[in-house]
Coordinates of C-alpha atoms in Angstrom, one line a residue:
M981 CA 31.0 30.9 -13.5
D982 CA 28.9 33.6 -11.3
L983 CA 25.4 34.2 -12.3
S984 CA 24.5 36.1 -9.2
G985 CA 24.1 39.3 -11.1
V986 CA 21.5 37.8 -13.4
T987 CA 19.6 35.9 -11.0
S988 CA 19.5 39.0 -8.6
A989 CA 18.2 41.1 -11.4
L990 CA 15.5 38.4 -12.2
H991 CA 14.7 38.1 -8.4
A992 CA 13.8 41.9 -8.4
R993 CA 11.3 40.9 -11.2
L994 CA 10.0 37.9 -9.5
P995 CA 6.3 38.8 -9.1
E996 CA 6.0 39.7 -12.9
L997 CA 8.0 36.6 -13.8
G998 CA 5.6 34.4 -11.6
E999 CA 2.6 36.1 -13.4
R1000 CA 4.2 35.3 -17.0
M1001 CA 5.1 31.8 -16.1
A1002 CA 1.4 31.1 -15.0
R1003 CA -0.1 32.7 -18.2
R1004 CA 2.4 30.6 -20.4
I1005 CA 1.4 27.3 -18.5
R1006 CA -2.4 28.2 -18.7
S1007 CA -2.1 28.9 -22.5
A1008 CA -0.1 25.8 -23.1
V1009 CA -1.6 23.1 -20.9
P1010 CA -5.3 22.7 -21.5
A1011 CA -6.0 21.1 -18.1
Y1012 CA -4.7 24.2 -16.3
Q1013 CA -7.3 26.6 -18.2
D1014 CA -10.2 25.5 -15.8
E1015 CA -10.4 28.4 -13.3
S1016 CA -12.7 26.2 -11.1
L1017 CA -10.0 23.4 -11.0
I1018 CA -6.9 25.6 -10.6
P1019 CA -7.5 29.4 -9.7
F1020 CA -4.9 31.5 -11.5
D1021 CA -3.9 33.1 -8.0
S1022 CA -3.0 29.6 -6.9
L1023 CA -1.1 28.9 -10.1
R1024 CA 0.7 32.4 -9.9
R1025 CA 1.8 31.8 -6.3
S1026 CA 3.1 28.3 -7.1
C1027 CA 5.3 29.7 -10.1
T1028 CA 6.5 32.5 -8.1
A1029 CA 7.5 30.2 -5.3
N1030 CA 9.4 27.7 -7.7
A1031 CA 11.0 30.4 -9.6
D1032 CA 12.3 31.8 -6.4
L1033 CA 13.6 28.4 -5.3
V1034 CA 15.6 28.0 -8.6
L1035 CA 17.0 31.6 -8.5
S1036 CA 18.0 31.3 -5.0
H1037 CA 19.9 28.0 -5.8
F1038 CA 22.6 30.1 -7.5
H1039 CA 23.3 32.2 -4.3
R1040 CA 23.6 29.1 -2.1
T1041 CA 26.1 26.2 -1.6
D1042 CA 23.9 24.0 0.4
T1043 CA 21.5 21.1 -0.8
P1044 CA 18.5 22.4 -2.7
D1045 CA 15.4 22.6 -0.6
P1046 CA 12.6 20.5 -2.5
R1047 CA 9.8 21.8 -0.3
P1048 CA 8.2 24.2 -2.8
A1049 CA 8.3 21.5 -5.4
R1050 CA 6.8 19.0 -3.1
D1051 CA 3.9 21.8 -2.2
T1052 CA 3.3 21.9 -5.8
G1053 CA 2.9 18.3 -6.3
R1054 CA 0.7 18.0 -3.1
V1055 CA -1.5 20.8 -4.2
R1056 CA -2.0 19.7 -7.6
A1057 CA -3.0 16.3 -6.6
E1058 CA -5.6 17.8 -4.3
Q1059 CA -6.9 19.7 -7.1
G1060 CA -7.3 16.8 -9.3
M1061 CA -4.7 17.6 -11.8
P1062 CA -3.2 14.6 -13.6
L1063 CA 0.5 14.0 -12.9
A1064 CA 1.5 14.2 -16.5
D1065 CA 0.0 17.6 -16.9
T1066 CA 1.6 18.7 -13.7
L1067 CA 5.1 17.8 -14.9
H1068 CA 4.5 19.4 -18.2
A1069 CA 3.5 22.5 -16.6
Y1070 CA 6.7 22.3 -14.4
R1071 CA 8.8 21.8 -17.4
I1072 CA 7.3 24.9 -19.2
G1073 CA 8.0 27.0 -16.2
F1074 CA 11.6 25.8 -16.1
E1075 CA 12.0 26.6 -19.7
L1076 CA 10.7 30.0 -19.4
L1077 CA 12.8 30.7 -16.5
W1078 CA 16.0 29.5 -18.2
S1079 CA 15.1 31.5 -21.2
E1080 CA 14.8 34.6 -19.1
I1081 CA 18.2 33.9 -17.5
I1082 CA 19.8 33.8 -21.0
E1083 CA 18.1 37.1 -21.9
E1084 CA 19.2 38.8 -18.9
S1085 CA 22.8 37.5 -19.1
R1086 CA 23.1 39.5 -22.4
T1087 CA 23.3 42.5 -20.3
H1088 CA 26.1 41.0 -18.0
P1089 CA 29.3 41.0 -20.1
E1090 CA 31.0 38.7 -17.2
V1091 CA 28.5 36.0 -18.2
T1092 CA 30.0 34.3 -21.2
D1093 CA 28.5 31.6 -23.4
A1094 CA 30.9 29.0 -21.8
V1095 CA 29.3 29.9 -18.4
L1096 CA 25.7 29.6 -19.8
V1097 CA 26.6 26.1 -21.2
T1098 CA 28.2 24.9 -17.8
R1099 CA 25.3 26.3 -15.8
S1100 CA 22.6 24.9 -18.2
A1101 CA 23.5 21.4 -17.1
E1102 CA 23.3 22.4 -13.6
I1103 CA 19.9 23.9 -14.1
W1104 CA 18.4 20.9 -15.9
A1105 CA 19.8 18.7 -13.3
L1106 CA 18.1 20.8 -10.8
F1107 CA 14.8 20.4 -12.7
G1108 CA 15.1 16.7 -12.6
R1109 CA 15.6 16.8 -8.8
Y1110 CA 12.7 19.1 -8.4
A1111 CA 10.5 17.2 -10.9
E1112 CA 11.1 14.1 -8.8
A1113 CA 10.2 15.9 -5.8
V1114 CA 6.7 17.1 -7.5
A1115 CA 5.9 13.6 -8.8
A1116 CA 6.6 11.8 -5.5
A1117 CA 4.5 14.3 -3.5
H1118 CA 1.7 14.1 -6.2
R1119 CA 1.7 10.2 -6.0
E1120 CA 1.8 10.2 -2.2
T1121 CA -1.2 12.8 -1.9
A1122 CA -3.2 10.9 -4.7
A1123 CA -2.7 7.6 -3.0
E1124 CA -3.9 9.3 0.4
L1125 CA -6.9 10.9 -1.4
T1126 CA -7.8 7.6 -3.1
L1127 CA -7.8 5.7 0.2
Q1128 CA -9.9 8.4 1.9
R1129 CA -12.3 8.5 -1.0
E1130 CA -12.6 4.6 -0.9
A1131 CA -13.0 4.7 2.9
R1132 CA -15.8 7.2 2.6
R1133 CA -17.4 5.3 -0.2
S1134 CA -17.2 2.0 1.7
A1135 CA -18.8 3.7 4.8
L1136 CA -21.6 5.1 2.8
V1137 CA -22.3 1.7 1.0
E1138 CA -22.2 0.1 4.5
A1139 CA -24.6 2.8 5.8
L1140 CA -27.0 1.9 3.1
F1141 CA -27.0 -1.9 3.8
T1142 CA -27.4 -1.4 7.5
G1143 CA -30.2 1.2 7.0
V1144 CA -28.5 4.1 8.9
L1145 CA -29.3 6.3 6.1
A1146 CA -33.0 6.7 6.3
D1147 CA -33.6 10.5 5.9
R1148 CA -34.4 11.4 2.3
T1149 CA -31.8 14.2 2.0
T1150 CA -29.1 11.9 3.5
L1151 CA -30.0 9.1 1.0
W1152 CA -29.9 11.5 -1.8
E1153 CA -26.4 12.8 -0.8
A1154 CA -25.2 9.3 -0.4
A1155 CA -26.6 8.3 -3.8
R1156 CA -25.0 11.2 -5.5
E1157 CA -21.7 10.7 -3.9
L1158 CA -21.7 6.9 -4.9
G1159 CA -22.8 7.5 -8.4
L1160 CA -26.2 6.0 -8.0
P1161 CA -29.6 7.5 -9.1
E1162 CA -32.0 8.5 -6.3
Q1163 CA -34.7 6.4 -7.4
G1164 CA -34.7 2.8 -8.7
P1165 CA -35.3 0.1 -9.9
F1166 CA -32.3 -1.3 -8.0
A1167 CA -31.2 -4.8 -7.0
V1168 CA -28.9 -6.1 -4.3
V1169 CA -26.2 -8.7 -5.2
A1170 CA -24.5 -10.9 -2.7
A1171 CA -21.6 -13.2 -3.7
A1172 CA -19.8 -15.8 -1.7
A1173 CA -16.0 -15.3 -1.2
G1174 CA -14.0 -18.5 -1.6
A1175 CA -11.7 -17.4 1.3
P1176 CA -11.9 -14.5 3.8
G1177 CA -11.3 -11.3 2.0
E1178 CA -11.1 -12.6 -1.3
E1179 CA -13.1 -10.6 -4.0
P1180 CA -15.5 -13.1 -5.7
L1181 CA -16.7 -10.4 -8.2
S1182 CA -13.4 -8.7 -9.0
G1183 CA -13.8 -5.9 -11.7
I1184 CA -17.5 -6.1 -11.5
G1185 CA -18.0 -2.3 -10.9
A1186 CA -16.1 -1.6 -14.0
A1187 CA -17.9 -4.3 -16.0
L1188 CA -21.2 -2.8 -15.0
R1189 CA -20.1 0.8 -15.9
Q1190 CA -19.4 -0.4 -19.3
A1191 CA -22.9 -1.4 -19.6
R1192 CA -24.0 1.9 -18.2
L1193 CA -25.1 0.3 -14.9
P1194 CA -24.2 2.3 -11.8
S1195 CA -23.1 0.3 -8.8
A1196 CA -21.6 0.5 -5.5
W1197 CA -19.8 -2.5 -3.6
R1198 CA -18.5 -3.6 -0.3
L1199 CA -16.2 -6.4 0.5
L1200 CA -16.9 -8.3 3.6
P1201 CA -14.8 -11.3 5.1
H1202 CA -16.9 -14.0 3.5
Q1203 CA -19.0 -11.9 0.8
Q1204 CA -19.0 -9.2 -1.7
I1205 CA -22.2 -7.3 -1.7
G1206 CA -23.4 -4.6 -3.9
V1207 CA -26.4 -2.5 -5.1
V1208 CA -26.9 -2.0 -8.9
A1209 CA -29.1 0.6 -10.5
L1210 CA -31.3 -1.2 -13.1
A1211 CA -33.0 1.8 -14.8
A1212 CA -31.4 1.4 -18.3
P1213 CA -33.4 -0.7 -20.9
G1214 CA -32.2 -4.2 -20.8
A1215 CA -30.3 -3.4 -17.5
E1216 CA -31.4 -6.8 -15.6
D1217 CA -30.2 -9.0 -18.4
A1218 CA -27.0 -7.0 -18.8
C1219 CA -26.4 -7.1 -15.1
L1220 CA -27.0 -10.9 -15.1
R1221 CA -24.6 -11.5 -17.9
A1222 CA -21.8 -9.7 -16.2
L1223 CA -22.4 -11.5 -12.8
R1224 CA -22.4 -14.9 -14.7
R1225 CA -19.1 -14.1 -16.2
S1226 CA -17.5 -14.0 -12.8
R1227 CA -18.1 -17.7 -12.2
A1228 CA -19.0 -17.1 -8.5
R1229 CA -21.9 -18.1 -6.3
I1230 CA -24.3 -15.2 -6.4
G1231 CA -27.6 -14.4 -5.2
V1232 CA -29.8 -11.6 -6.4
S1233 CA -32.7 -9.6 -4.8
P1234 CA -35.9 -8.6 -6.2
G1235 CA -36.0 -5.3 -7.6
F1236 CA -36.9 -2.2 -5.3
L1237 CA -37.3 1.5 -6.0
S1238 CA -36.0 3.3 -2.9
L1239 CA -32.6 3.1 -1.5
R1240 CA -34.3 2.9 1.9
D1241 CA -35.2 -0.7 1.1
T1242 CA -31.5 -1.7 0.6
P1243 CA -31.3 -3.6 3.9
Q1244 CA -34.4 -5.8 3.1
A1245 CA -33.0 -6.4 -0.3
L1246 CA -29.7 -7.6 1.1
R1247 CA -31.6 -10.2 3.2
F1248 CA -33.4 -11.4 -0.1
A1249 CA -30.1 -11.6 -2.0
R1250 CA -28.4 -13.6 0.8
L1251 CA -31.5 -16.0 1.0
A1252 CA -31.1 -16.5 -3.0
L1253 CA -27.5 -17.2 -2.3
A1254 CA -28.2 -19.8 0.5
G1255 CA -30.7 -21.3 -1.8
L1256 CA -28.4 -21.9 -4.8
P1257 CA -27.9 -25.6 -5.1
G1258 CA -24.7 -27.5 -5.3
T1259 CA -21.3 -25.9 -4.7
G1260 CA -20.3 -24.6 -8.2
P1261 CA -20.8 -21.1 -9.6
G1262 CA -24.2 -19.9 -10.3
V1263 CA -26.7 -17.1 -10.1
A1264 CA -30.0 -17.5 -8.1
R1265 CA -32.5 -14.7 -8.2
F1266 CA -34.8 -14.6 -5.3
D1267 CA -37.9 -14.0 -7.6
D1268 CA -37.2 -17.1 -9.7
N1269 CA -38.3 -19.3 -6.8
P1270 CA -39.6 -17.4 -3.7
L1271 CA -40.5 -20.6 -1.9
A1272 CA -37.0 -22.0 -2.0
M1273 CA -35.6 -18.9 -0.8
L1274 CA -38.1 -19.1 2.1
V1275 CA -37.1 -22.6 3.0
A1276 CA -33.3 -21.4 2.7
A1277 CA -34.2 -18.7 5.4
A1278 CA -35.2 -21.1 8.0
P1279 CA -32.8 -24.1 7.9
A1280 CA -33.9 -25.7 11.1
E1281 CA -37.4 -25.5 10.3
A1282 CA -36.6 -26.9 6.7
A1283 CA -35.0 -29.9 8.3
H1284 CA -37.9 -30.4 10.4
L1285 CA -40.2 -30.2 7.4
T1286 CA -38.2 -32.9 5.5
E1287 CA -38.7 -35.3 8.4
V1288 CA -42.4 -34.6 9.0
V1289 CA -43.4 -34.8 5.2
L1290 CA -40.7 -37.1 3.7
G1291 CA -39.5 -38.9 6.6
P1292 CA -40.3 -42.5 5.4
V1293 CA -38.8 -41.8 2.1
L1294 CA -35.7 -40.6 3.6
A1295 CA -35.6 -43.9 5.7
L1296 CA -35.3 -46.0 2.6
P1297 CA -31.9 -47.4 1.3
A1298 CA -29.9 -44.9 -0.6
A1299 CA -30.5 -46.1 -4.1
E1300 CA -34.3 -46.5 -3.6
R1301 CA -34.6 -42.9 -1.8
A1302 CA -32.6 -41.3 -4.7
R1303 CA -34.8 -42.7 -7.3
L1304 CA -38.0 -41.6 -5.6
L1305 CA -36.8 -38.1 -4.8
T1306 CA -35.3 -37.6 -8.2
T1307 CA -38.6 -38.7 -9.9
L1308 CA -40.6 -36.4 -7.5
E1309 CA -38.0 -33.6 -8.6
H1310 CA -38.5 -34.2 -12.3
W1311 CA -42.3 -34.4 -11.8
F1312 CA -42.5 -31.0 -10.1
A1313 CA -40.2 -29.5 -12.9
A1314 CA -42.6 -31.1 -15.5
A1315 CA -45.6 -29.5 -14.1
G1316 CA -47.1 -32.6 -12.9
S1317 CA -46.7 -34.4 -16.4
A1318 CA -45.9 -38.1 -16.0
A1319 CA -45.1 -38.2 -19.8
D1320 CA -42.6 -35.3 -19.8
T1321 CA -41.1 -36.7 -16.6
A1322 CA -40.6 -40.2 -18.3
R1323 CA -38.8 -38.3 -21.1
T1324 CA -36.4 -36.5 -19.0
L1325 CA -35.5 -39.6 -16.9
F1326 CA -35.4 -41.9 -19.9
V1327 CA -37.9 -44.4 -18.4
H1328 CA -41.4 -45.7 -19.1
R1329 CA -44.2 -43.3 -17.9
N1330 CA -45.6 -46.4 -15.9
T1331 CA -42.2 -46.4 -14.1
V1332 CA -42.8 -42.8 -13.3
R1333 CA -46.4 -43.5 -12.0
Y1334 CA -45.2 -46.4 -9.9
R1335 CA -42.5 -44.2 -8.2
L1336 CA -45.2 -41.4 -7.5
R1337 CA -47.6 -43.9 -6.1
R1338 CA -44.8 -45.1 -4.0
V1339 CA -44.1 -41.7 -2.6
E1340 CA -47.9 -41.3 -1.9
E1341 CA -48.1 -44.5 0.0
L1342 CA -45.0 -43.9 2.2
T1343 CA -45.8 -40.1 3.0
G1344 CA -49.6 -40.6 3.1
R1345 CA -50.1 -37.5 1.0
S1346 CA -51.8 -37.6 -2.4
L1347 CA -50.3 -35.8 -5.4
S1348 CA -53.8 -35.0 -6.6
D1349 CA -54.4 -33.0 -3.4
P1350 CA -53.0 -29.2 -3.9
R1351 CA -52.3 -28.9 -0.2
A1352 CA -50.3 -32.2 0.0
T1353 CA -48.5 -31.4 -3.1
A1354 CA -47.5 -28.1 -1.7
D1355 CA -46.1 -29.9 1.3
L1356 CA -44.3 -32.3 -0.6
G1357 CA -42.8 -29.6 -3.0
A1358 CA -41.6 -27.5 0.1
A1359 CA -40.0 -30.5 1.7
L1360 CA -38.4 -31.5 -1.5
L1361 CA -36.9 -28.0 -1.6
A1362 CA -35.8 -28.4 1.9
V1363 CA -34.1 -31.5 0.8
G1364 CA -32.2 -30.0 -1.9
T1365 CA -31.2 -27.0 0.2
S1366 CA -30.1 -28.8 3.3
G1367 CA -28.9 -32.1 1.8
P1368 CA -30.5 -34.9 4.0
G1369 CA -30.7 -38.0 2.0
G1370 CA -29.1 -36.9 -1.1
G1371 CA -32.1 -35.9 -2.9
G1372 CA -30.3 -33.5 -5.5
A1373 CA -31.2 -30.1 -6.4
P1374 CA -34.7 -29.1 -5.4
A1375 CA -37.2 -28.8 -8.3
G1376 CA -37.4 -25.4 -9.9
T1377 CA -34.4 -24.0 -8.2
P1378 CA -32.4 -21.4 -10.7
R1379 CA -29.5 -23.1 -12.3
D1380 CA -26.7 -21.9 -14.3

């Protein structure tokens, strides 16, 4: 069952075989038609090497060498060719080579149909072995390239957040690689992780892409942070909807126009996250309550503020303290309307007035004095943020 004469004849025409194989693949597989993706010379060399590998097999008794097949898989992965298209092309090459073997055998009387049938099983077993080598090398290389791209992308996002990228050209290159526009508006998002390394906003990049909102993200031990482009109409609302679906605790910075301002925006997003009341999920935007965010930025000073302004109230028994602080909170939320406060608390308006007078007496600050009211409002926000006295969420704090 010797095919050496057939394969020797084909070996003599190896360059022409490689050329024909490359042209057949290029015409049959659309992904191979892009010269910028796979240059024809590269495809021809690969086809020639693999044809040589198969033809040489019929002259050898040792185990087939899979290296040319692995080289094909590696190179195609580096060129960005999908594995399915790579294997399709590989099969086309094998089919062409086998048809050439059959055609050449017609000029070799010693090669009978029985020989061809027997050797066909061998060559297709060889195809399976080489196809496995192509696929394995393609997957390995694709995985390595993905890790390299993710590492590069993560490093660029980190550079944005730390301010390392300050030069305009460098910022433009980073934006292009991250898929972000060069100019905003942008917003930074910071989400708290439930455990170290846990991704609180899993799938957020894909969700935002569906809404046509480019974004770039980085996972830190206790937070996931990202920058989102908000240029599209309705972008901010779409972004907030996607964030709320995650059921995480999230802070969002004010909008900004230049990626150069990303580090400052990250600070604002983290302040918004710190000012989010309670322990459940929610989204707090810095712009919704800047005073609450500033209070959250200085916890030690906020604690001192509560003692200075609300100390006598905080010293009351728990039940009375909670009633006064809750009434004050609702009064601020009602824009100073005793009637609206009474409705939200389900009490008589005179009860509200009594409690507010009690706060004024204890603190020595009049709610008719704008400066005193500002002090009380800031101190109430500090109580809600830091929690002393159990006063509940600060008035006007964003809730979800």
